[in-house]
Every structure is written in structure tokens, then in C-alpha cells.
Short mmCIF file of C-alpha atoms in Angstrom, two decimals:
data_model
loop_
_atom_site.label_atom_id
_atom_site.label_comp_id
_atom_site.label_asym_id
_atom_site.label_seq_id
_atom_site.Cartn_x
_atom_site.Cartn_y
_atom_site.Cartn_z
CA UNK A 1 83.33 86.21 126.12
CA UNK A 2 82.56 84.20 123.00
CA UNK A 3 85.43 81.80 123.72
CA UNK A 4 83.70 80.61 126.88
CA UNK A 5 80.78 79.22 124.88
CA UNK A 6 82.90 77.40 122.28
CA UNK A 7 83.75 73.84 123.31
CA UNK A 8 86.28 73.00 120.59
CA UNK A 9 89.83 74.44 120.89
CA UNK A 10 90.00 77.80 119.12
CA UNK A 11 92.07 80.96 118.82
CA UNK A 12 90.08 84.20 118.78
CA UNK A 13 91.06 87.73 117.74
CA UNK A 14 88.91 90.86 117.82
CA UNK A 15 88.85 92.91 114.64
CA UNK A 16 87.47 96.15 113.23
CA UNK A 17 88.45 98.49 110.39
CA UNK A 18 88.37 102.15 109.38
CA UNK A 19 90.03 104.47 106.85
CA UNK A 20 92.67 106.99 107.86
CA UNK A 21 95.36 109.47 106.77
CA UNK A 22 98.92 109.01 108.05
CA UNK A 23 101.62 111.65 108.52
CA UNK A 24 105.35 111.44 109.16
CA UNK A 25 107.64 114.48 108.92
CA UNK A 26 105.70 116.14 106.11
CA UNK A 27 104.99 112.94 104.17
CA UNK A 28 101.34 111.86 103.85
CA UNK A 29 99.55 108.60 103.02
CA UNK A 30 95.81 108.98 102.45
CA UNK A 31 92.89 106.55 102.46
CA UNK A 32 94.79 103.82 104.29
CA UNK A 33 92.96 100.90 105.90
CA UNK A 34 93.38 100.79 109.66
CA UNK A 35 92.68 97.49 111.40
CA UNK A 36 92.12 97.21 115.13
CA UNK A 37 93.07 93.69 116.16
CA UNK A 38 93.47 91.35 119.12
CA UNK A 39 96.86 89.89 119.95
CA UNK A 40 96.15 86.60 118.13
CA UNK A 41 95.24 88.34 114.87
CA UNK A 42 98.73 87.96 113.38
CA UNK A 43 98.83 84.25 114.18
CA UNK A 44 95.41 83.58 112.66
CA UNK A 45 96.24 85.54 109.52
CA UNK A 46 99.68 83.93 109.20
CA UNK A 47 101.35 87.33 108.84
CA UNK A 48 105.14 87.54 108.83
CA UNK A 49 106.93 90.47 110.47
CA UNK A 50 109.93 91.76 108.53
CA UNK A 51 111.20 94.21 111.14
CA UNK A 52 110.38 94.79 114.79
CA UNK A 53 107.51 92.85 116.35
CA UNK A 54 103.76 92.61 116.82
CA UNK A 55 102.07 94.05 119.89
CA UNK A 56 101.91 92.01 123.06
CA UNK A 57 98.79 90.82 124.86
CA UNK A 58 99.39 93.49 127.50
CA UNK A 59 99.66 96.25 124.88
CA UNK A 60 96.53 94.97 123.14
CA UNK A 61 94.42 94.81 126.30
CA UNK A 62 95.68 98.14 127.64
CA UNK A 63 94.97 99.91 124.35
CA UNK A 64 98.47 101.38 124.02
CA UNK A 65 99.38 103.66 121.05
CA UNK A 66 101.53 101.22 119.07
CA UNK A 67 101.23 100.25 115.41
CA UNK A 68 102.46 97.74 112.80
CA UNK A 69 102.76 99.04 109.22
CA UNK A 70 102.56 97.41 105.81
CA UNK A 71 105.82 97.13 103.87
CA UNK A 72 105.09 99.64 101.09
CA UNK A 73 103.48 102.09 103.49
CA UNK A 74 106.60 102.07 105.69
CA UNK A 75 108.80 102.60 102.61
CA UNK A 76 106.68 105.51 101.45
CA UNK A 77 106.63 107.32 104.78
CA UNK A 78 110.15 106.62 106.04
CA UNK A 79 112.05 106.42 102.72
CA UNK A 80 115.05 104.40 103.88
CA UNK A 81 114.91 105.34 107.56
CA UNK A 82 114.43 102.64 110.15
CA UNK A 83 110.76 103.10 111.18
CA UNK A 84 111.01 101.07 114.41
CA UNK A 85 110.61 103.31 117.43
CA UNK A 86 109.58 106.35 115.41
CA UNK A 87 106.27 108.15 115.75
CA UNK A 88 103.65 108.23 113.00
CA UNK A 89 100.43 110.23 113.22
CA UNK A 90 97.26 108.31 112.33
CA UNK A 91 94.13 110.45 111.99
CA UNK A 92 95.68 113.06 114.26
CA UNK A 93 96.86 110.64 116.97
CA UNK A 94 100.55 109.75 117.42
CA UNK A 95 101.56 106.06 117.52
CA UNK A 96 104.90 104.35 118.01
CA UNK A 97 105.88 102.07 115.12
CA UNK A 98 106.86 98.71 116.60
CA UNK A 99 106.78 96.50 113.51
CA UNK A 100 106.64 96.25 109.71
CA UNK A 101 104.94 93.43 107.79
CA UNK A 102 106.92 91.42 105.28
CA UNK A 103 106.01 92.29 101.71
CA UNK A 104 103.37 89.80 100.44
CA UNK A 105 104.66 87.30 97.89
CA UNK A 106 102.90 86.27 94.70
CA UNK A 107 100.38 89.11 94.64
CA UNK A 108 98.75 90.69 91.59
CA UNK A 109 99.95 94.28 91.29
CA UNK A 110 99.73 96.56 94.32
CA UNK A 111 98.49 94.81 97.44
CA UNK A 112 96.17 96.68 99.81
CA UNK A 113 97.71 94.58 102.55
CA UNK A 114 101.03 96.30 101.85
CA UNK A 115 99.53 99.66 102.87
CA UNK A 116 97.84 98.38 105.99
CA UNK A 117 97.99 99.84 109.48
CA UNK A 118 97.33 97.46 112.37
CA UNK A 119 96.93 98.63 115.94
CA UNK A 120 95.56 97.05 119.14
CA UNK A 121 91.82 96.53 119.11
CA UNK A 122 91.10 98.55 122.26
CA UNK A 123 93.34 101.33 120.97
CA UNK A 124 91.18 101.31 117.85
CA UNK A 125 88.00 101.51 119.93
CA UNK A 126 89.29 104.65 121.65
CA UNK A 127 90.52 106.25 118.43
CA UNK A 128 87.50 105.35 116.27
CA UNK A 129 84.46 105.34 118.56
CA UNK A 130 82.11 105.87 115.60
CA UNK A 131 83.19 102.66 113.84
CA UNK A 132 80.02 100.69 113.20
CA UNK A 133 81.29 97.19 112.47
CA UNK A 134 83.11 95.10 115.06
CA UNK A 135 83.80 91.41 114.83
CA UNK A 136 86.36 88.73 115.39
CA UNK A 137 88.22 85.91 113.70
CA UNK A 138 88.14 82.39 115.08
CA UNK A 139 90.61 79.69 114.08
CA UNK A 140 89.72 76.04 114.71
CA UNK A 141 91.76 72.86 114.64
CA UNK A 142 91.86 70.97 111.30
CA UNK A 143 88.65 69.04 110.72
CA UNK A 144 86.64 71.04 113.28
CA UNK A 145 85.64 74.08 111.23
CA UNK A 146 81.98 73.12 110.75
CA UNK A 147 81.56 72.22 114.42
CA UNK A 148 83.22 75.46 115.46
CA UNK A 149 80.94 77.50 113.17
CA UNK A 150 77.84 75.86 114.70
CA UNK A 151 79.06 76.64 118.22
CA UNK A 152 79.96 80.24 117.35
CA UNK A 153 76.53 80.73 115.82
CA UNK A 154 74.80 79.33 118.93
CA UNK A 155 76.81 81.63 121.20
CA UNK A 156 76.15 84.72 119.11
CA UNK A 157 72.42 84.06 118.83
CA UNK A 158 72.21 83.78 122.62
CA UNK A 159 74.35 86.85 123.27
CA UNK A 160 72.47 88.92 120.72
CA UNK A 161 69.09 87.60 121.94
CA UNK A 162 67.97 86.38 118.52
CA UNK A 163 64.57 84.70 118.75
CA UNK A 164 64.33 81.03 117.79
CA UNK A 165 62.59 81.53 114.44
CA UNK A 166 64.38 84.76 113.51
CA UNK A 167 67.35 84.81 111.08
CA UNK A 168 70.86 85.64 112.27
CA UNK A 169 71.55 89.36 112.70
CA UNK A 170 75.26 88.78 112.06
CA UNK A 171 77.32 87.13 109.32
CA UNK A 172 79.86 84.31 109.35
CA UNK A 173 82.29 83.72 106.51
CA UNK A 174 84.45 80.59 106.38
CA UNK A 175 87.69 79.92 104.56
CA UNK A 176 85.90 77.48 102.24
CA UNK A 177 83.53 80.22 101.15
CA UNK A 178 86.54 82.40 100.37
CA UNK A 179 88.03 79.62 98.23
CA UNK A 180 84.73 79.32 96.37
CA UNK A 181 84.69 83.09 95.74
CA UNK A 182 88.23 82.92 94.40
CA UNK A 183 87.26 80.14 91.97
CA UNK A 184 84.39 82.29 90.72
CA UNK A 185 86.78 85.18 90.10
CA UNK A 186 89.22 82.92 88.27
CA UNK A 187 86.26 81.88 86.12
CA UNK A 188 85.59 85.55 85.34
CA UNK A 189 89.16 85.91 84.07
CA UNK A 190 88.87 82.77 81.96
CA UNK A 191 85.62 84.03 80.46
CA UNK A 192 87.20 87.35 79.55
CA UNK A 193 90.01 85.49 77.80
CA UNK A 194 87.62 83.11 76.01
CA UNK A 195 85.63 86.00 74.59
CA UNK A 196 88.76 87.56 73.16
CA UNK A 197 87.35 87.52 69.62
CA UNK A 198 84.29 89.47 70.76
CA UNK A 199 85.84 91.98 73.16
CA UNK A 200 88.46 94.59 72.39
CA UNK A 201 91.85 93.76 73.88
CA UNK A 202 91.74 96.86 76.08
CA UNK A 203 88.46 95.69 77.59
CA UNK A 204 89.90 92.23 78.29
CA UNK A 205 92.91 93.76 80.01
CA UNK A 206 90.68 95.99 82.12
CA UNK A 207 88.31 93.15 83.08
CA UNK A 208 91.21 90.82 83.85
CA UNK A 209 92.99 93.45 85.92
CA UNK A 210 89.83 94.13 87.95
CA UNK A 211 89.19 90.42 88.57
CA UNK A 212 92.77 89.91 89.71
CA UNK A 213 92.57 92.95 91.96
CA UNK A 214 89.46 91.55 93.65
CA UNK A 215 91.09 88.14 93.94
CA UNK A 216 94.12 89.69 95.62
CA UNK A 217 91.91 91.58 98.06
CA UNK A 218 90.18 88.34 99.04
CA UNK A 219 93.51 86.58 99.50
CA UNK A 220 94.87 89.46 101.56
CA UNK A 221 91.92 89.34 103.94
CA UNK A 222 91.72 85.58 104.32
CA UNK A 223 95.18 84.03 104.78
CA UNK A 224 94.12 81.74 107.60
CA UNK A 225 92.98 78.38 106.16
CA UNK A 226 90.70 77.26 108.99
CA UNK A 227 89.06 80.49 110.07
CA UNK A 228 85.73 82.23 110.31
CA UNK A 229 84.99 85.92 110.65
CA UNK A 230 81.87 87.47 112.17
CA UNK A 231 80.92 91.11 111.91
CA UNK A 232 78.23 92.80 113.95
CA UNK A 233 75.90 95.63 113.00
CA UNK A 234 74.59 98.75 114.70
CA UNK A 235 72.37 97.88 117.63
CA UNK A 236 68.82 99.20 117.88
CA UNK A 237 69.86 101.54 120.65
CA UNK A 238 72.29 103.33 118.34
CA UNK A 239 75.51 101.83 119.66
CA UNK A 240 77.56 98.93 118.41
CA UNK A 241 77.69 95.35 119.58
CA UNK A 242 80.97 93.57 119.29
CA UNK A 243 83.82 91.87 121.11
CA UNK A 244 84.37 93.39 124.50
CA UNK A 245 80.80 94.70 124.84
#
């Protein structure tokens, strides 16, 4: 396990994603993001549960068919019914709804996070065996992010047998990099506004809307302040390398 090679205190959660169609009593939600996650995922991402609960460590490790839904997705499928304890079909497989996320506050327009489906990581591995990218999030104590990143990189290079002079065959993204990306996007919006005399107002609105949409997506995916995410790629043998392998 990666945790064993990291000396600083950390919290680790497996993660992978796919796209899916959901069904409930004749109602359909298409092209929804499905996230397979370890039990600490909700803590690292600082997610708040509005109804029900998250899955337990036992449910996560056993790969049980339970799911937590985004607020708007639950509203769309259940339309006033209490979703907790009911069964929703995700890509042809039935899951018990055990929780609903609180609606995100302060977002720009529709939030992709509000239509999210989160299920235990090992449940995801069984349901989506063809998923090519598997990774994990690691949360460090304040002031230890850089040290944690160095240790994670050392562990991954050893586990993935990367030769000394070869570049990493994985990626690591830190919260600071996310902040920097956000500032760049804010700059894009400011530029669109500054060029108002040169661009048609409809173009400014479209450019601003797109920049804000991207900014919201980045915020949705990176709520943990001191975190780093690593995603793996397809191995040379044709399989995938990731947490649990």
C-alpha cells in the first residue's frame, strides 16, 4: 500500500471515474459522472451529506452495491420522494441509495458535482473493469504538503519500477496548482471584460460563461485544501495499475 511508504501523517482515498446512465421508475439521467471512492474520500473532499450517510469502511472494502447521489440528480430522479433506501440502476446494475450530497453553495450555474454518483471504489472496479485511470487522493497535515508529495513520488516510482533517469509515468496535482489554475481562469474573465469595446457583447457573455464553468469544475474536483491526486495509466501488459493492485 502507498500509505506504508509515506512517513508523514496522511489520509488516503482511492478514486476512479466513468460515465453512466441512471434509471429509477422510468426516469432517466444520462451522461452522469460516476466516481469510485475509498471511505476517506468524503473527508478529504470536505463533502457535506444532506440526507442519509456515506458508505462505511466495511462497505467500501467489501465492494457493496451502495451509492451516494448529488442533490440535483436525486431531485430529478426521485421528484419529492425520499431516495434513502430506494434502488437506482446505474449502467444496468442496481444500487441502494444511502446518501445525498448537500447542494454546493456559491457555484456558477449548474454544478457537475450536483449530478454526481459516488460508490465504493471496489464496487466501481467490479462494475467498470474497463476503466483505464485509477488513482488516489492524499491529504497531508498543514505545512507538510511538499514533503508528502516528495514521499508519494518516491513510493510510486519504486512501485511502478521507474528507472532513475526516466520521467514519472504518473501525474501529481496539488491544491496550490489548482489555485494557480483558478487565477488563470479569473484572468481570462477579466480579459474578456477588458476587451468589451472590441468584442460583441454576446461573445463576452459566452467566453465569460465558459471560463466560469471551467472554474466551477476545478472547484468541484478540488475542495480539499491540502491534497494531491495521482492518476495512473494503462500498463504495458494491457491492464491497469492503481490502488489495490
